[in-house]
CSV table of C-alpha atoms in Angstrom, one decimal:
chain,number,residue,atom,x,y,z
A,1,MET,CA,47.9,42.3,1.2
A,2,ALA,CA,46.1,43.1,-1.5
A,3,PRO,CA,44.7,46.3,-2.0
A,4,HIS,CA,41.1,45.3,-2.3
A,5,GLN,CA,41.1,43.6,0.3
A,6,THR,CA,40.3,44.9,4.4
A,7,ARG,CA,41.5,44.1,6.8
A,8,ARG,CA,38.4,41.7,8.4
A,9,SER,CA,38.8,39.3,4.7
A,10,PHE,CA,42.1,39.4,5.3
A,11,LEU,CA,42.3,38.6,8.6
A,12,THR,CA,39.1,36.3,8.6
A,13,LYS,CA,41.3,34.3,5.7
A,14,THR,CA,44.7,34.0,8.1
A,15,SER,CA,45.0,32.3,11.0
A,16,ILE,CA,47.4,33.4,14.1
A,17,GLY,CA,51.2,31.4,13.9
A,18,LEU,CA,53.7,31.8,16.8
A,19,ALA,CA,56.3,33.5,14.2
A,20,GLY,CA,55.6,37.3,15.0
A,21,ILE,CA,55.1,39.5,12.7
A,22,ALA,CA,57.6,38.8,10.4
A,23,GLY,CA,55.6,35.4,9.3
A,24,LEU,CA,52.3,37.0,9.9
A,25,MET,CA,50.0,36.3,11.6
A,26,ALA,CA,47.5,33.6,10.2
A,27,LEU,CA,44.6,33.9,11.7
A,28,ASP,CA,42.2,30.6,11.1
A,29,SER,CA,38.8,30.2,9.2
A,30,THR,CA,37.0,30.6,12.2
A,31,PRO,CA,34.5,34.2,11.2
A,32,LEU,CA,35.2,37.3,13.3
A,33,GLY,CA,32.5,37.2,14.9
A,34,GLY,CA,34.3,34.5,17.4
A,35,LEU,CA,37.6,36.0,17.7
A,36,ALA,CA,37.2,35.9,20.6
A,37,ARG,CA,39.7,33.4,22.3
A,38,ALA,CA,41.9,29.8,21.9
A,39,SER,CA,38.1,28.3,23.7
A,40,ASP,CA,34.4,28.4,24.7
A,41,ASN,CA,35.3,27.7,28.1
A,42,ALA,CA,38.2,28.8,29.6
A,43,THR,CA,38.9,29.5,33.2
A,44,HIS,CA,40.3,32.4,35.1
A,45,GLN,CA,40.7,33.0,38.4
A,46,GLY,CA,38.4,30.2,40.3
A,47,HIS,CA,35.5,31.2,37.6
A,48,THR,CA,34.1,30.2,34.5
A,49,ASP,CA,33.7,32.8,31.5
A,50,THR,CA,31.5,31.6,28.8
A,51,HIS,CA,30.9,35.3,26.5
A,52,SER,CA,32.9,34.1,23.8
A,53,GLY,CA,34.0,31.6,20.8
A,54,GLY,CA,36.9,30.2,19.5
A,55,HIS,CA,40.3,32.6,18.0
A,56,PHE,CA,43.0,34.5,19.6
A,57,GLY,CA,42.4,35.9,22.5
A,58,ALA,CA,44.6,37.3,25.7
A,59,PRO,CA,47.6,34.9,27.1
A,60,THR,CA,46.8,33.2,29.8
A,61,ALA,CA,49.8,34.7,31.6
A,62,TYR,CA,51.9,37.7,30.8
A,63,PRO,CA,55.3,37.8,31.6
A,64,ASP,CA,55.9,41.2,31.4
A,65,PHE,CA,53.1,43.0,30.9
A,66,ASP,CA,49.5,42.6,32.9
A,67,PRO,CA,47.1,44.1,31.5
A,68,HIS,CA,45.0,44.1,34.1
A,69,ARG,CA,47.7,45.0,37.1
A,70,PHE,CA,48.5,48.2,34.1
A,71,LEU,CA,44.9,49.8,34.8
A,72,THR,CA,45.5,50.0,38.2
A,73,THR,CA,49.0,50.9,38.5
A,74,PHE,CA,50.0,54.4,38.7
A,75,ASP,CA,54.0,55.9,38.9
A,76,TRP,CA,53.8,58.8,41.5
A,77,GLY,CA,57.5,59.3,40.4
A,78,THR,CA,60.1,59.4,44.1
A,79,PRO,CA,58.9,62.8,46.0
A,80,THR,CA,60.6,65.1,47.8
A,81,LYS,CA,60.2,69.1,48.9
A,82,ASN,CA,62.1,71.8,47.9
A,83,LEU,CA,63.3,75.2,50.1
A,84,ALA,CA,59.7,76.7,49.3
A,85,GLY,CA,57.6,74.0,51.0
A,86,GLN,CA,57.0,72.6,47.6
A,87,THR,CA,56.4,68.6,45.5
A,88,VAL,CA,58.7,67.2,44.1
A,89,ARG,CA,58.7,64.2,42.1
A,90,GLU,CA,61.0,62.6,40.0
A,91,TYR,CA,60.4,59.9,37.4
A,92,GLU,CA,63.0,57.7,35.0
A,93,ILE,CA,61.6,57.2,31.5
A,94,VAL,CA,63.0,55.4,29.2
A,95,ALA,CA,62.7,54.5,25.2
A,96,ILE,CA,63.6,50.2,24.4
A,97,ASP,CA,62.5,48.9,21.5
A,98,LYS,CA,60.5,45.5,22.2
A,99,GLU,CA,58.4,43.0,21.4
A,100,ILE,CA,55.0,43.2,23.3
A,101,GLU,CA,52.4,40.3,22.6
A,102,ILE,CA,49.4,42.0,21.7
A,103,ALA,CA,47.4,38.4,21.6
A,104,ARG,CA,47.2,34.9,22.7
A,105,GLY,CA,50.6,33.9,20.3
A,106,LEU,CA,50.6,37.5,18.3
A,107,LYS,CA,53.2,39.8,19.2
A,108,PHE,CA,54.1,43.4,17.8
A,109,PRO,CA,57.9,44.7,17.1
A,110,ALA,CA,57.3,47.5,19.4
A,111,TRP,CA,58.9,50.7,20.6
A,112,THR,CA,58.0,51.4,24.4
A,113,TYR,CA,58.5,53.8,27.0
A,114,ASN,CA,59.8,51.5,29.7
A,115,GLY,CA,59.6,48.4,28.3
A,116,GLN,CA,55.4,48.4,27.6
A,117,VAL,CA,53.0,49.7,26.0
A,118,PRO,CA,51.0,51.7,27.5
A,119,GLY,CA,53.9,53.1,28.8
A,120,PRO,CA,53.4,54.3,32.7
A,121,THR,CA,50.8,56.3,34.2
A,122,ILE,CA,52.5,59.0,35.3
A,123,ARG,CA,50.6,60.0,38.1
A,124,CYS,CA,50.7,63.2,40.2
A,125,THR,CA,49.0,66.8,41.9
A,126,GLU,CA,48.4,70.1,40.4
A,127,GLY,CA,51.3,72.5,41.8
A,128,ASP,CA,54.2,69.3,41.9
A,129,LEU,CA,56.9,69.8,40.8
A,130,LEU,CA,57.7,67.4,37.6
A,131,ARG,CA,61.7,66.2,36.4
A,132,ILE,CA,61.1,63.8,34.0
A,133,HIS,CA,64.4,61.7,32.9
A,134,PHE,CA,64.4,60.6,29.8
A,135,ARG,CA,66.8,58.5,28.7
A,136,ASN,CA,66.3,56.8,24.9
A,137,GLU,CA,67.7,53.1,24.7
A,138,GLY,CA,66.3,52.5,21.7
A,139,SER,CA,66.9,52.7,17.5
A,140,HIS,CA,65.6,55.8,16.3
A,141,PRO,CA,66.0,59.5,18.0
A,142,HIS,CA,62.5,59.8,20.1
A,143,SER,CA,61.0,62.0,23.1
A,144,ILE,CA,59.1,63.2,25.3
A,145,HIS,CA,55.9,65.8,24.7
A,146,PHE,CA,53.6,66.5,27.8
A,147,HIS,CA,50.1,68.1,27.2
A,148,GLY,CA,49.1,70.6,29.5
A,149,PHE,CA,50.1,73.5,30.8
A,150,HIS,CA,54.4,73.7,30.4
A,151,PRO,CA,57.8,76.0,28.9
A,152,PRO,CA,57.9,75.3,25.2
A,153,ALA,CA,61.6,74.0,26.4
A,154,GLN,CA,60.1,71.9,28.1
A,155,ASP,CA,57.4,71.1,25.2
A,156,GLY,CA,59.5,67.7,23.9
A,157,MET,CA,59.6,68.8,20.5
A,158,THR,CA,63.7,68.5,20.2
A,159,ALA,CA,64.9,64.2,19.2
A,160,VAL,CA,66.6,61.9,21.3
A,161,ALA,CA,68.7,60.6,20.1
A,162,PRO,CA,69.5,56.4,20.6
A,163,GLY,CA,72.0,56.7,23.6
A,164,GLY,CA,70.7,60.6,24.6
A,165,GLU,CA,69.0,61.1,27.5
A,166,VAL,CA,67.3,64.9,28.7
A,167,THR,CA,65.0,66.0,32.1
A,168,TYR,CA,61.9,67.7,31.4
A,169,GLU,CA,61.3,69.5,34.3
A,170,PHE,CA,58.0,71.8,34.7
A,171,VAL,CA,54.3,72.4,37.1
A,172,ALA,CA,51.7,69.8,36.7
A,173,ASP,CA,49.1,72.5,35.6
A,174,PRO,CA,45.9,72.3,35.6
A,175,PHE,CA,44.4,68.6,37.0
A,176,GLY,CA,42.8,66.2,35.1
A,177,VAL,CA,43.0,63.3,32.7
A,178,HIS,CA,45.9,63.6,30.1
A,179,LEU,CA,49.2,61.7,28.3
A,180,TYR,CA,52.2,62.0,26.6
A,181,HIS,CA,53.8,60.8,23.5
A,182,CYS,CA,56.7,60.6,21.2
A,183,HIS,CA,57.4,63.8,18.8
A,184,VAL,CA,59.9,62.9,16.6
A,185,MET,CA,58.7,63.0,12.9
A,186,PRO,CA,57.2,60.7,11.2
A,187,LEU,CA,55.1,61.9,14.2
A,188,LYS,CA,51.6,58.6,13.4
A,189,LYS,CA,54.7,56.3,12.5
A,190,HIS,CA,56.2,57.0,16.6
A,191,ILE,CA,53.2,56.8,18.0
A,192,HIS,CA,51.7,54.1,16.3
A,193,LYS,CA,54.5,52.2,17.6
A,194,GLY,CA,53.4,52.5,21.0
A,195,LEU,CA,55.6,55.6,22.5
A,196,TYR,CA,52.6,57.3,24.5
A,197,GLY,CA,51.5,57.1,27.6
A,198,GLY,CA,48.6,58.5,30.6
A,199,PHE,CA,49.3,61.5,32.4
A,200,ILE,CA,47.3,62.0,35.8
A,201,ILE,CA,46.8,65.0,37.5
A,202,ASP,CA,44.3,65.2,41.0
A,203,PRO,CA,43.2,67.9,41.9
A,204,PRO,CA,44.7,69.4,45.1
A,205,GLY,CA,42.4,68.9,47.7
A,206,GLY,CA,42.8,65.5,46.0
A,207,ARG,CA,39.5,62.5,44.5
A,208,PRO,CA,36.7,61.2,46.2
A,209,PRO,CA,37.0,57.0,46.9
A,210,ALA,CA,36.4,55.3,44.0
A,211,GLN,CA,38.0,52.5,42.0
A,212,GLU,CA,40.3,53.2,39.6
A,213,LEU,CA,40.8,52.0,36.3
A,214,VAL,CA,42.8,52.7,33.2
A,215,MET,CA,42.5,52.5,30.0
A,216,ILE,CA,44.0,53.6,26.8
A,217,MET,CA,43.0,53.1,23.5
A,218,ASN,CA,45.0,51.6,20.5
A,219,GLY,CA,45.1,49.8,17.4
A,220,PHE,CA,48.1,47.7,16.5
A,221,ASP,CA,48.9,47.7,11.9
A,222,LEU,CA,50.3,44.2,11.7
A,223,ASP,CA,52.0,44.0,7.7
A,224,GLN,CA,51.9,48.5,7.8
A,225,ASN,CA,49.5,49.0,5.6
A,226,ALA,CA,48.2,52.0,7.7
A,227,GLU,CA,45.4,50.0,8.3
A,228,ASN,CA,44.8,48.7,11.9
A,229,GLU,CA,44.3,45.1,12.4
A,230,VAL,CA,43.4,44.4,16.5
A,231,TYR,CA,42.3,46.9,18.2
A,232,ALA,CA,42.6,46.9,21.9
A,233,VAL,CA,42.1,48.8,25.3
A,234,ASN,CA,45.4,48.7,27.1
A,235,SER,CA,47.5,46.6,24.3
A,236,VAL,CA,45.8,43.4,24.1
A,237,ALA,CA,42.9,42.5,22.7
A,238,PHE,CA,40.3,40.6,24.3
A,239,ALA,CA,42.1,40.8,28.2
A,240,TYR,CA,39.0,41.7,29.7
A,241,GLN,CA,36.4,40.5,28.2
A,242,ASP,CA,38.9,37.0,28.6
A,243,ARG,CA,39.0,37.9,32.2
A,244,PRO,CA,35.9,39.9,33.1
A,245,ILE,CA,36.9,43.5,36.0
A,246,PRO,CA,35.1,42.9,38.8
A,247,ILE,CA,33.9,45.7,39.8
A,248,ASN,CA,31.4,45.8,43.4
A,249,VAL,CA,27.4,46.9,43.2
A,250,GLY,CA,27.0,50.5,43.8
A,251,GLU,CA,30.7,51.7,44.3
A,252,LEU,CA,31.5,54.2,42.0
A,253,VAL,CA,34.5,53.2,39.3
A,254,ARG,CA,36.5,56.1,38.5
A,255,VAL,CA,37.8,55.5,34.0
A,256,TYR,CA,41.0,57.8,33.0
A,257,LEU,CA,39.7,56.9,29.3
A,258,ILE,CA,42.3,58.4,26.1
A,259,ASN,CA,41.9,57.9,23.0
A,260,LEU,CA,45.9,57.4,21.2
A,261,THR,CA,44.6,54.9,18.5
A,262,GLU,CA,46.5,56.0,15.1
A,263,PHE,CA,45.4,55.8,11.4
A,264,ASP,CA,41.6,55.4,13.0
A,265,LEU,CA,39.8,59.6,13.1
A,266,ILE,CA,38.1,58.3,15.8
A,267,ASN,CA,37.6,55.6,18.9
A,268,SER,CA,34.9,55.2,21.5
A,269,PHE,CA,33.7,53.5,24.7
A,270,HIS,CA,30.3,52.4,25.3
A,271,LEU,CA,29.3,50.6,28.8
A,272,HIS,CA,25.9,48.3,28.4
A,273,SER,CA,23.1,48.1,31.3
A,274,ALA,CA,24.2,51.3,32.9
A,275,MET,CA,24.8,55.2,32.3
A,276,PHE,CA,28.3,57.3,33.3
A,277,LYS,CA,29.3,60.6,33.7
A,278,TYR,CA,31.8,61.7,31.3
A,279,TYR,CA,34.2,64.2,32.5
A,280,PRO,CA,35.7,66.0,29.2
A,281,THR,CA,39.2,66.5,29.8
A,282,GLY,CA,38.9,66.0,33.4
A,283,THR,CA,39.6,70.1,33.6
A,284,ARG,CA,36.4,70.7,35.1
A,285,LEU,CA,34.0,68.5,37.8
A,286,ASP,CA,31.6,70.9,37.4
A,287,GLN,CA,30.1,69.8,33.7
A,288,TYR,CA,29.3,66.3,33.2
A,289,VAL,CA,27.3,64.7,30.3
A,290,LEU,CA,25.2,62.0,31.7
A,291,THR,CA,25.5,58.8,28.5
A,292,ASP,CA,26.1,55.2,27.7
A,293,THR,CA,28.9,55.9,24.3
A,294,VAL,CA,31.5,58.7,24.1
A,295,THR,CA,33.8,59.4,21.3
A,296,GLN,CA,37.3,60.5,21.1
A,297,CYS,CA,40.0,61.8,18.4
A,298,GLN,CA,43.8,60.7,19.4
A,299,GLY,CA,45.1,62.5,22.1
A,300,GLU,CA,40.8,63.4,23.1
A,301,ARG,CA,40.6,62.5,27.0
A,302,GLY,CA,37.9,62.5,29.9
A,303,MET,CA,37.5,60.8,32.9
A,304,ILE,CA,33.7,57.9,33.5
A,305,GLU,CA,32.0,57.5,36.7
A,306,PHE,CA,29.6,54.6,37.1
A,307,ALA,CA,28.4,52.6,39.7
A,308,ALA,CA,26.0,49.8,38.9
A,309,LYS,CA,23.3,49.5,40.2
A,310,PHE,CA,22.9,45.9,39.3
A,311,PRO,CA,24.9,42.8,39.9
A,312,GLY,CA,26.2,40.5,36.5
A,313,HIS,CA,28.4,41.0,33.6
A,314,HIS,CA,28.2,45.0,32.4
A,315,MET,CA,29.9,44.9,28.5
A,316,PHE,CA,31.8,47.9,27.5
A,317,HIS,CA,33.3,47.9,24.1
A,318,ALA,CA,34.2,50.3,21.4
A,319,HIS,CA,30.7,51.2,19.4
A,320,GLN,CA,32.2,50.3,16.0
A,321,SER,CA,31.8,47.0,15.9
A,322,GLU,CA,35.2,46.3,13.8
A,323,PHE,CA,37.2,47.8,16.9
A,324,ALA,CA,35.0,45.9,18.5
A,325,GLU,CA,35.0,42.4,16.5
A,326,LEU,CA,39.0,42.6,16.2
A,327,GLY,CA,40.1,42.9,19.9
A,328,TRP,CA,38.2,45.6,21.3
A,329,ILE,CA,35.6,44.8,23.8
A,330,GLY,CA,35.5,43.0,27.4
A,331,LEU,CA,33.3,42.9,30.8
A,332,PHE,CA,32.6,44.4,33.9
A,333,ASP,CA,31.7,41.5,36.6
A,334,ALA,CA,29.4,43.3,39.6
A,335,LYS,CA,29.4,41.8,42.3
């Protein structure tokens, strides 16, 4: 990419190829406003969605990583009880180099936890004793740094060499929406390449029933110029526009929102036709802001709760218009 070109002009002039990053993808000359997918009338799961025009979109099949399944998948570990009656949860996390598909026909050479980006969403209850067994099968040194309280010795500041392993052990504290990521330098590369995930700690009494969804905002720099060309929630551009997320009118929806976008100062979440309660960090449940838009710096996170009042498609997207046009846009289908 020439220095004077923007990512928008670059993507407008090129077209996606199947050779992956090495051939830098070649998007055709369709305007970016129609970036959403290959067909104006794509059918998904028995209904037709006509919200977007023709460009690249979410893959029609997910051989390794389904962004819809990821929304509701939580890794509770393997639970046991110790002699004190405390719940002990053990997790297995492996760093692996792997090419992932971030849009139809568009591949990205990622560094992953357990072969996926984002990594598995670790979930537990405040007060649980956690043991995270980490093994590095990647080509570079890696680690896992968890947000929250824990002894400095468990903070993931020591790099684990390829072939090495370590166990992180600490008590889950405090309850809220947290995250984990690699903390090996250069930090921006290890995070951008995909080494991050959600870390949800429930309050001791649990949470009220809701449809729970994990949304991790991220971006992908395709030509290594420290500028993202593709944006998404949960890695696959336009996944939730191509196939809207079903919800029920009047039912509580709880979104665990985490920003792990590299190379951009902030990312954001905007919901159409509704308002939501936003709990920053999710560590206090007695204070919230009622809004329809929230911004987050990298590493910021929070809990969104809302119930749709009206049936139909409620759009959600980044309120940086460029991010939305480059993949960070979706729909809730309220019935």
